[in-house]
Amino acid sequence: MSPKRLLTGALACALALTGGTLLASGHEDAAGELDAALHLTPNLDNGRKVFQLCNVCHTPEGWGNESGMYPQIAGQLASVTVKQLADIRARNRDNPTMRPFTSPQQLGGVQEIADVAAYIAALPMNPSNGVGAGNDLAHGEQLYKDNCVDCHGDRGQGDEKDHIPLIQGQHYRYLVRQFDMIRSGQRRNADPKMAKQIRRFSPRDVAAVMDYVSRLKPPADKLAEPGWQNPDFPKYSRKPMPHTPIYGRPQPPRPQR
């Protein structure tokens, strides 16, 4: 073999080994932060301060928007938010928009992660989230019962202990986008069993089951009154996001000073 080929092969092996080491390190870092944050006592007042980082995209209410770009995070199980934040900043989940906001310089340490996750979990949820067309709900319900109930629960309530997301009341377009990303392997921190299970879903199946999920309403005590605004941010500009395609990157509005 020529010296050039030997050098190329050695370089490829070194890169592969380095990539594997970095990946393993990322998983270990995220698992360590997850465990540490879940054993802390959250400070909701500090969580409110940290949440100011989230306002611009997710809105002061934590309701996101119907375009599918930003999800509703209000009411999400605290352990789920902790895991996703830890995964994003350890690069176990690719999210270029979120990653700068999860850095230790911006977000802080594990205490801040625990604090903001608890604050988000306590926010009342949007009573009018975005839903699908509503023309194939029986099919969607059957798919949900056959494939999703065991993990996400009969009402999409998730599982705090296993960090399985609450998906009830989520925007339809966001659900579709994440479903496709999990199925294609783009969302790398997703459950591999789920990714394999949903690979066979047709476009009709995806639309139907996500439409059904978007219509699973949270309990009444988790819902906000229509028109509710977060009193913690009374001076925040709540101008609506410009409408963009589901994979677009709109420029978020700036908060009022």
C-alpha atoms as a printed R data frame, in Angstrom:
    type eleno elety resid chain resno       x      y      z
1   ATOM     1    CA   MET     A     1   0.000  0.000  0.000
2   ATOM     2    CA   SER     A     2   1.322  3.482 -0.850
3   ATOM     3    CA   PRO     A     3   2.388  5.886  1.943
4   ATOM     4    CA   LYS     A     4  -0.427  8.215  0.876
5   ATOM     5    CA   ARG     A     5  -3.062  5.484  1.327
6   ATOM     6    CA   LEU     A     6  -1.562  4.498  4.681
7   ATOM     7    CA   LEU     A     7  -1.737  8.097  5.852
8   ATOM     8    CA   THR     A     8  -5.337  8.498  4.629
9   ATOM     9    CA   GLY     A     9  -6.396  5.274  6.340
10  ATOM    10    CA   ALA     A    10  -4.698  6.235  9.586
11  ATOM    11    CA   LEU     A    11  -6.324  9.655  9.510
12  ATOM    12    CA   ALA     A    12  -9.749  8.127  8.883
13  ATOM    13    CA   CYS     A    13  -9.298  5.742 11.818
14  ATOM    14    CA   ALA     A    14  -8.151  8.555 14.066
15  ATOM    15    CA   LEU     A    15 -11.148 10.689 13.125
16  ATOM    16    CA   ALA     A    16 -13.526  7.787 13.648
17  ATOM    17    CA   LEU     A    17 -12.053  7.040 17.065
18  ATOM    18    CA   THR     A    18 -12.094 10.708 18.041
19  ATOM    19    CA   GLY     A    19 -15.729 11.064 16.914
20  ATOM    20    CA   GLY     A    20 -16.710  8.018 18.950
21  ATOM    21    CA   THR     A    21 -14.916  9.391 21.994
22  ATOM    22    CA   LEU     A    22 -16.631 12.753 21.652
23  ATOM    23    CA   LEU     A    23 -20.025 11.088 21.240
24  ATOM    24    CA   ALA     A    24 -19.505  8.926 24.313
25  ATOM    25    CA   SER     A    25 -18.302 11.959 26.262
26  ATOM    26    CA   GLY     A    26 -21.421 13.908 25.222
27  ATOM    27    CA   HIS     A    27 -23.725 11.169 26.462
28  ATOM    28    CA   GLU     A    28 -21.841 10.982 29.750
29  ATOM    29    CA   ASP     A    29 -21.940 14.756 30.227
30  ATOM    30    CA   ALA     A    30 -25.684 14.904 29.565
31  ATOM    31    CA   ALA     A    31 -26.422 11.949 31.844
32  ATOM    32    CA   GLY     A    32 -24.367 13.544 34.602
33  ATOM    33    CA   GLU     A    33 -26.170 16.880 34.338
34  ATOM    34    CA   LEU     A    34 -29.553 15.162 34.160
35  ATOM    35    CA   ASP     A    35 -28.905 13.179 37.323
36  ATOM    36    CA   ALA     A    36 -27.483 16.184 39.181
37  ATOM    37    CA   ALA     A    37 -30.334 18.534 38.208
38  ATOM    38    CA   LEU     A    38 -33.035 16.039 39.180
39  ATOM    39    CA   HIS     A    39 -31.586 15.820 42.705
40  ATOM    40    CA   LEU     A    40 -31.675 19.586 43.291
41  ATOM    41    CA   THR     A    41 -34.436 21.632 44.903
42  ATOM    42    CA   PRO     A    42 -35.699 24.062 42.220
43  ATOM    43    CA   ASN     A    43 -35.874 27.782 42.880
44  ATOM    44    CA   LEU     A    44 -38.885 29.069 40.962
45  ATOM    45    CA   ASP     A    45 -37.932 32.723 41.357
46  ATOM    46    CA   ASN     A    46 -34.574 32.060 39.740
47  ATOM    47    CA   GLY     A    47 -36.354 29.908 37.159
48  ATOM    48    CA   ARG     A    48 -38.414 32.961 36.180
49  ATOM    49    CA   LYS     A    49 -35.193 34.928 35.643
50  ATOM    50    CA   VAL     A    50 -33.621 32.169 33.578
51  ATOM    51    CA   PHE     A    51 -36.830 31.839 31.538
52  ATOM    52    CA   GLN     A    52 -36.168 35.266 30.056
53  ATOM    53    CA   LEU     A    53 -33.799 33.448 27.692
54  ATOM    54    CA   CYS     A    54 -36.760 31.403 26.431
55  ATOM    55    CA   ASN     A    55 -39.257 34.267 25.983
56  ATOM    56    CA   VAL     A    56 -38.175 35.452 22.570
57  ATOM    57    CA   CYS     A    57 -38.929 32.181 20.790
58  ATOM    58    CA   HIS     A    58 -41.338 30.332 23.068
59  ATOM    59    CA   THR     A    59 -43.244 33.501 24.182
60  ATOM    60    CA   PRO     A    60 -43.605 34.614 27.830
61  ATOM    61    CA   GLU     A    61 -46.448 32.118 28.216
62  ATOM    62    CA   GLY     A    62 -44.295 29.246 26.889
63  ATOM    63    CA   TRP     A    63 -46.868 28.540 24.199
64  ATOM    64    CA   GLY     A    64 -44.624 28.654 21.107
65  ATOM    65    CA   ASN     A    65 -46.505 29.074 17.843
66  ATOM    66    CA   GLU     A    66 -48.550 27.065 15.385
67  ATOM    67    CA   SER     A    67 -45.981 27.244 12.556
68  ATOM    68    CA   GLY     A    68 -44.090 24.259 13.954
69  ATOM    69    CA   MET     A    69 -40.883 26.218 14.480
70  ATOM    70    CA   TYR     A    70 -41.247 26.655 18.237
71  ATOM    71    CA   PRO     A    71 -43.134 24.171 20.418
72  ATOM    72    CA   GLN     A    72 -45.336 24.795 23.379
73  ATOM    73    CA   ILE     A    73 -43.135 24.103 26.402
74  ATOM    74    CA   ALA     A    74 -45.553 25.289 29.107
75  ATOM    75    CA   GLY     A    75 -46.602 22.427 31.367
76  ATOM    76    CA   GLN     A    76 -43.879 20.088 30.102
77  ATOM    77    CA   LEU     A    77 -42.658 17.549 32.650
78  ATOM    78    CA   ALA     A    78 -39.628 18.980 34.442
79  ATOM    79    CA   SER     A    79 -37.476 15.883 33.924
80  ATOM    80    CA   VAL     A    80 -38.120 16.063 30.167
81  ATOM    81    CA   THR     A    81 -37.029 19.700 29.945
82  ATOM    82    CA   VAL     A    82 -33.932 18.942 32.014
83  ATOM    83    CA   LYS     A    83 -32.991 16.042 29.725
84  ATOM    84    CA   GLN     A    84 -33.517 18.008 26.515
85  ATOM    85    CA   LEU     A    85 -31.481 20.985 27.737
86  ATOM    86    CA   ALA     A    86 -28.662 18.688 28.871
87  ATOM    87    CA   ASP     A    87 -28.762 16.766 25.565
88  ATOM    88    CA   ILE     A    88 -28.700 19.901 23.426
89  ATOM    89    CA   ARG     A    89 -25.728 21.407 25.163
90  ATOM    90    CA   ALA     A    90 -23.860 18.093 25.162
91  ATOM    91    CA   ARG     A    91 -24.632 17.844 21.407
92  ATOM    92    CA   ASN     A    92 -26.665 14.670 21.790
93  ATOM    93    CA   ARG     A    93 -29.556 16.516 20.133
94  ATOM    94    CA   ASP     A    94 -28.885 18.781 17.157
95  ATOM    95    CA   ASN     A    95 -30.679 22.096 17.586
96  ATOM    96    CA   PRO     A    96 -28.603 25.010 16.220
97  ATOM    97    CA   THR     A    97 -31.227 27.562 17.278
98  ATOM    98    CA   MET     A    98 -31.334 26.378 20.873
99  ATOM    99    CA   ARG     A    99 -27.714 25.492 21.434
100 ATOM   100    CA   PRO     A   100 -26.336 29.013 22.117
101 ATOM   101    CA   PHE     A   101 -29.026 29.544 24.749
102 ATOM   102    CA   THR     A   102 -28.104 26.309 26.537
103 ATOM   103    CA   SER     A   103 -24.424 27.133 26.937
104 ATOM   104    CA   PRO     A   104 -23.151 27.488 30.523
105 ATOM   105    CA   GLN     A   105 -22.322 31.126 29.750
106 ATOM   106    CA   GLN     A   106 -25.975 31.868 28.894
107 ATOM   107    CA   LEU     A   107 -28.025 29.333 30.806
108 ATOM   108    CA   GLY     A   108 -25.758 28.619 33.770
109 ATOM   109    CA   GLY     A   109 -25.206 25.313 35.529
110 ATOM   110    CA   VAL     A   110 -27.347 22.410 36.692
111 ATOM   111    CA   GLN     A   111 -29.116 24.532 39.312
112 ATOM   112    CA   GLU     A   112 -30.343 26.911 36.600
113 ATOM   113    CA   ILE     A   113 -31.474 23.947 34.485
114 ATOM   114    CA   ALA     A   114 -33.479 22.573 37.419
115 ATOM   115    CA   ASP     A   115 -34.918 26.018 38.182
116 ATOM   116    CA   VAL     A   116 -36.112 26.852 34.663
117 ATOM   117    CA   ALA     A   117 -37.493 23.334 34.109
118 ATOM   118    CA   ALA     A   118 -39.623 23.657 37.258
119 ATOM   119    CA   TYR     A   119 -40.810 27.125 36.208
120 ATOM   120    CA   ILE     A   120 -41.812 25.836 32.756
121 ATOM   121    CA   ALA     A   121 -43.645 22.855 34.262
122 ATOM   122    CA   ALA     A   122 -45.740 25.218 36.381
123 ATOM   123    CA   LEU     A   123 -46.880 27.411 33.455
124 ATOM   124    CA   PRO     A   124 -50.505 26.908 32.376
125 ATOM   125    CA   MET     A   125 -50.891 25.521 28.876
126 ATOM   126    CA   ASN     A   126 -52.394 27.052 25.749
127 ATOM   127    CA   PRO     A   127 -56.138 26.266 25.577
128 ATOM   128    CA   SER     A   128 -56.088 26.676 21.763
129 ATOM   129    CA   ASN     A   129 -53.015 24.934 20.375
130 ATOM   130    CA   GLY     A   130 -52.653 24.314 16.654
131 ATOM   131    CA   VAL     A   131 -54.364 21.162 15.370
132 ATOM   132    CA   GLY     A   132 -54.529 19.283 12.076
133 ATOM   133    CA   ALA     A   133 -57.297 19.022  9.490
134 ATOM   134    CA   GLY     A   134 -59.434 16.662 11.587
135 ATOM   135    CA   ASN     A   135 -60.469 14.461  8.653
136 ATOM   136    CA   ASP     A   136 -58.770 11.163  9.622
137 ATOM   137    CA   LEU     A   137 -59.009 11.043 13.405
138 ATOM   138    CA   ALA     A   138 -60.322  7.474 13.740
139 ATOM   139    CA   HIS     A   139 -57.261  6.206 11.891
140 ATOM   140    CA   GLY     A   140 -55.020  8.400 14.022
141 ATOM   141    CA   GLU     A   141 -56.604  7.175 17.244
142 ATOM   142    CA   GLN     A   142 -56.056  3.532 16.302
143 ATOM   143    CA   LEU     A   143 -52.429  4.179 15.405
144 ATOM   144    CA   TYR     A   144 -51.918  5.948 18.715
145 ATOM   145    CA   LYS     A   145 -53.456  3.090 20.691
146 ATOM   146    CA   ASP     A   146 -51.368  0.523 18.823
147 ATOM   147    CA   ASN     A   147 -48.033  2.346 18.935
148 ATOM   148    CA   CYS     A   148 -47.870  5.206 21.426
149 ATOM   149    CA   VAL     A   149 -49.934  4.480 24.541
150 ATOM   150    CA   ASP     A   150 -47.368  2.272 26.288
151 ATOM   151    CA   CYS     A   151 -44.836  5.111 26.492
152 ATOM   152    CA   HIS     A   152 -46.715  8.398 26.177
153 ATOM   153    CA   GLY     A   153 -49.848  7.339 28.070
154 ATOM   154    CA   ASP     A   154 -53.485  7.172 27.055
155 ATOM   155    CA   ARG     A   155 -53.837 10.969 27.075
156 ATOM   156    CA   GLY     A   156 -50.333 11.884 25.915
157 ATOM   157    CA   GLN     A   157 -49.357 12.732 29.493
158 ATOM   158    CA   GLY     A   158 -45.814 11.335 29.232
159 ATOM   159    CA   ASP     A   159 -43.794  9.852 32.072
160 ATOM   160    CA   GLU     A   160 -41.775 11.965 34.514
161 ATOM   161    CA   LYS     A   161 -39.728  9.040 35.811
162 ATOM   162    CA   ASP     A   162 -38.610  7.855 32.367
163 ATOM   163    CA   HIS     A   163 -38.293 11.396 30.898
164 ATOM   164    CA   ILE     A   164 -40.926 10.620 28.248
165 ATOM   165    CA   PRO     A   165 -42.406 13.888 26.942
166 ATOM   166    CA   LEU     A   166 -45.895 15.102 27.600
167 ATOM   167    CA   ILE     A   167 -47.290 15.555 24.076
168 ATOM   168    CA   GLN     A   168 -50.931 16.457 24.802
169 ATOM   169    CA   GLY     A   169 -51.849 19.958 23.669
170 ATOM   170    CA   GLN     A   170 -48.773 20.299 21.456
171 ATOM   171    CA   HIS     A   171 -48.955 22.143 18.122
172 ATOM   172    CA   TYR     A   172 -49.727 19.818 15.217
173 ATOM   173    CA   ARG     A   173 -47.024 21.102 12.887
174 ATOM   174    CA   TYR     A   174 -44.343 20.785 15.545
175 ATOM   175    CA   LEU     A   175 -45.448 17.209 16.254
176 ATOM   176    CA   VAL     A   176 -45.184 16.339 12.556
177 ATOM   177    CA   ARG     A   177 -41.749 17.948 12.255
178 ATOM   178    CA   GLN     A   178 -40.335 16.116 15.269
179 ATOM   179    CA   PHE     A   179 -41.926 12.826 14.205
180 ATOM   180    CA   ASP     A   180 -40.200 13.068 10.834
181 ATOM   181    CA   MET     A   181 -36.881 13.998 12.461
182 ATOM   182    CA   ILE     A   182 -37.065 11.021 14.823
183 ATOM   183    CA   ARG     A   183 -37.993  8.666 12.003
184 ATOM   184    CA   SER     A   184 -35.107  9.845  9.809
185 ATOM   185    CA   GLY     A   185 -32.560  9.771 12.635
186 ATOM   186    CA   GLN     A   186 -32.037 13.548 12.696
187 ATOM   187    CA   ARG     A   187 -33.156 13.766 16.326
188 ATOM   188    CA   ARG     A   188 -30.326 11.689 17.694
189 ATOM   189    CA   ASN     A   189 -31.444 11.586 21.327
190 ATOM   190    CA   ALA     A   190 -34.770  9.931 20.489
191 ATOM   191    CA   ASP     A   191 -35.581  6.434 21.719
192 ATOM   192    CA   PRO     A   192 -34.120  4.039 19.100
193 ATOM   193    CA   LYS     A   193 -37.066  1.682 19.610
194 ATOM   194    CA   MET     A   194 -39.479  4.467 18.698
195 ATOM   195    CA   ALA     A   195 -37.450  5.437 15.637
196 ATOM   196    CA   LYS     A   196 -37.535  1.850 14.405
197 ATOM   197    CA   GLN     A   197 -41.221  1.396 15.205
198 ATOM   198    CA   ILE     A   198 -42.421  4.452 13.272
199 ATOM   199    CA   ARG     A   199 -40.195  3.966 10.231
200 ATOM   200    CA   ARG     A   200 -42.989  2.122  8.438
201 ATOM   201    CA   PHE     A   201 -45.557  4.951  8.879
202 ATOM   202    CA   SER     A   202 -46.965  6.362  5.649
203 ATOM   203    CA   PRO     A   203 -47.566 10.115  5.145
204 ATOM   204    CA   ARG     A   204 -51.247  9.446  5.837
205 ATOM   205    CA   ASP     A   205 -50.351  7.662  9.083
206 ATOM   206    CA   VAL     A   206 -48.139 10.515 10.267
207 ATOM   207    CA   ALA     A   207 -50.742 13.186  9.534
208 ATOM   208    CA   ALA     A   208 -53.535 11.183 11.167
209 ATOM   209    CA   VAL     A   209 -51.780 10.190 14.384
210 ATOM   210    CA   MET     A   210 -50.221 13.628 14.948
211 ATOM   211    CA   ASP     A   211 -53.587 15.274 14.326
212 ATOM   212    CA   TYR     A   212 -55.101 12.970 16.939
213 ATOM   213    CA   VAL     A   213 -52.301 13.770 19.416
214 ATOM   214    CA   SER     A   214 -52.677 17.521 18.905
215 ATOM   215    CA   ARG     A   215 -56.309 17.183 20.022
216 ATOM   216    CA   LEU     A   216 -55.509 15.381 23.284
217 ATOM   217    CA   LYS     A   217 -56.410 18.091 25.763
218 ATOM   218    CA   PRO     A   218 -54.546 18.535 29.046
219 ATOM   219    CA   PRO     A   219 -56.602 18.381 32.260
220 ATOM   220    CA   ALA     A   220 -58.582 21.534 33.008
221 ATOM   221    CA   ASP     A   221 -56.297 22.482 35.896
222 ATOM   222    CA   LYS     A   222 -53.316 22.613 33.501
223 ATOM   223    CA   LEU     A   223 -54.987 24.937 30.992
224 ATOM   224    CA   ALA     A   224 -54.866 28.731 31.021
225 ATOM   225    CA   GLU     A   225 -57.934 30.870 30.608
226 ATOM   226    CA   PRO     A   226 -58.389 32.164 27.034
227 ATOM   227    CA   GLY     A   227 -56.344 35.310 26.558
228 ATOM   228    CA   TRP     A   228 -54.146 34.669 29.607
229 ATOM   229    CA   GLN     A   229 -50.822 36.504 29.692
230 ATOM   230    CA   ASN     A   230 -47.933 35.672 31.969
231 ATOM   231    CA   PRO     A   231 -47.965 38.319 34.737
232 ATOM   232    CA   ASP     A   232 -44.255 37.771 35.332
233 ATOM   233    CA   PHE     A   233 -43.535 39.626 32.068
234 ATOM   234    CA   PRO     A   234 -46.087 42.452 31.828
235 ATOM   235    CA   LYS     A   235 -43.984 44.719 29.584
236 ATOM   236    CA   TYR     A   236 -42.977 42.093 27.056
237 ATOM   237    CA   SER     A   237 -43.928 42.782 23.438
238 ATOM   238    CA   ARG     A   238 -46.272 40.045 22.279
239 ATOM   239    CA   LYS     A   239 -46.326 40.829 18.585
240 ATOM   240    CA   PRO     A   240 -47.087 37.654 16.609
241 ATOM   241    CA   MET     A   241 -44.270 35.862 14.799
242 ATOM   242    CA   PRO     A   242 -44.260 36.368 10.997
243 ATOM   243    CA   HIS     A   243 -45.758 33.350  9.247
244 ATOM   244    CA   THR     A   244 -43.026 31.190  7.735
245 ATOM   245    CA   PRO     A   245 -42.870 27.699  6.257
246 ATOM   246    CA   ILE     A   246 -42.478 24.921  8.788
247 ATOM   247    CA   TYR     A   247 -38.734 24.587  8.145
248 ATOM   248    CA   GLY     A   248 -38.093 28.338  7.934
249 ATOM   249    CA   ARG     A   249 -36.084 30.357 10.418
250 ATOM   250    CA   PRO     A   250 -38.029 33.530 11.275
251 ATOM   251    CA   GLN     A   251 -36.319 36.379 13.081
252 ATOM   252    CA   PRO     A   252 -37.861 36.498 16.552
253 ATOM   253    CA   PRO     A   253 -39.219 39.810 17.878
254 ATOM   254    CA   ARG     A   254 -37.127 41.663 20.421
255 ATOM   255    CA   PRO     A   255 -38.456 42.128 23.960
256 ATOM   256    CA   GLN     A   256 -39.277 45.656 25.094
257 ATOM   257    CA   ARG     A   257 -36.778 47.184 27.469
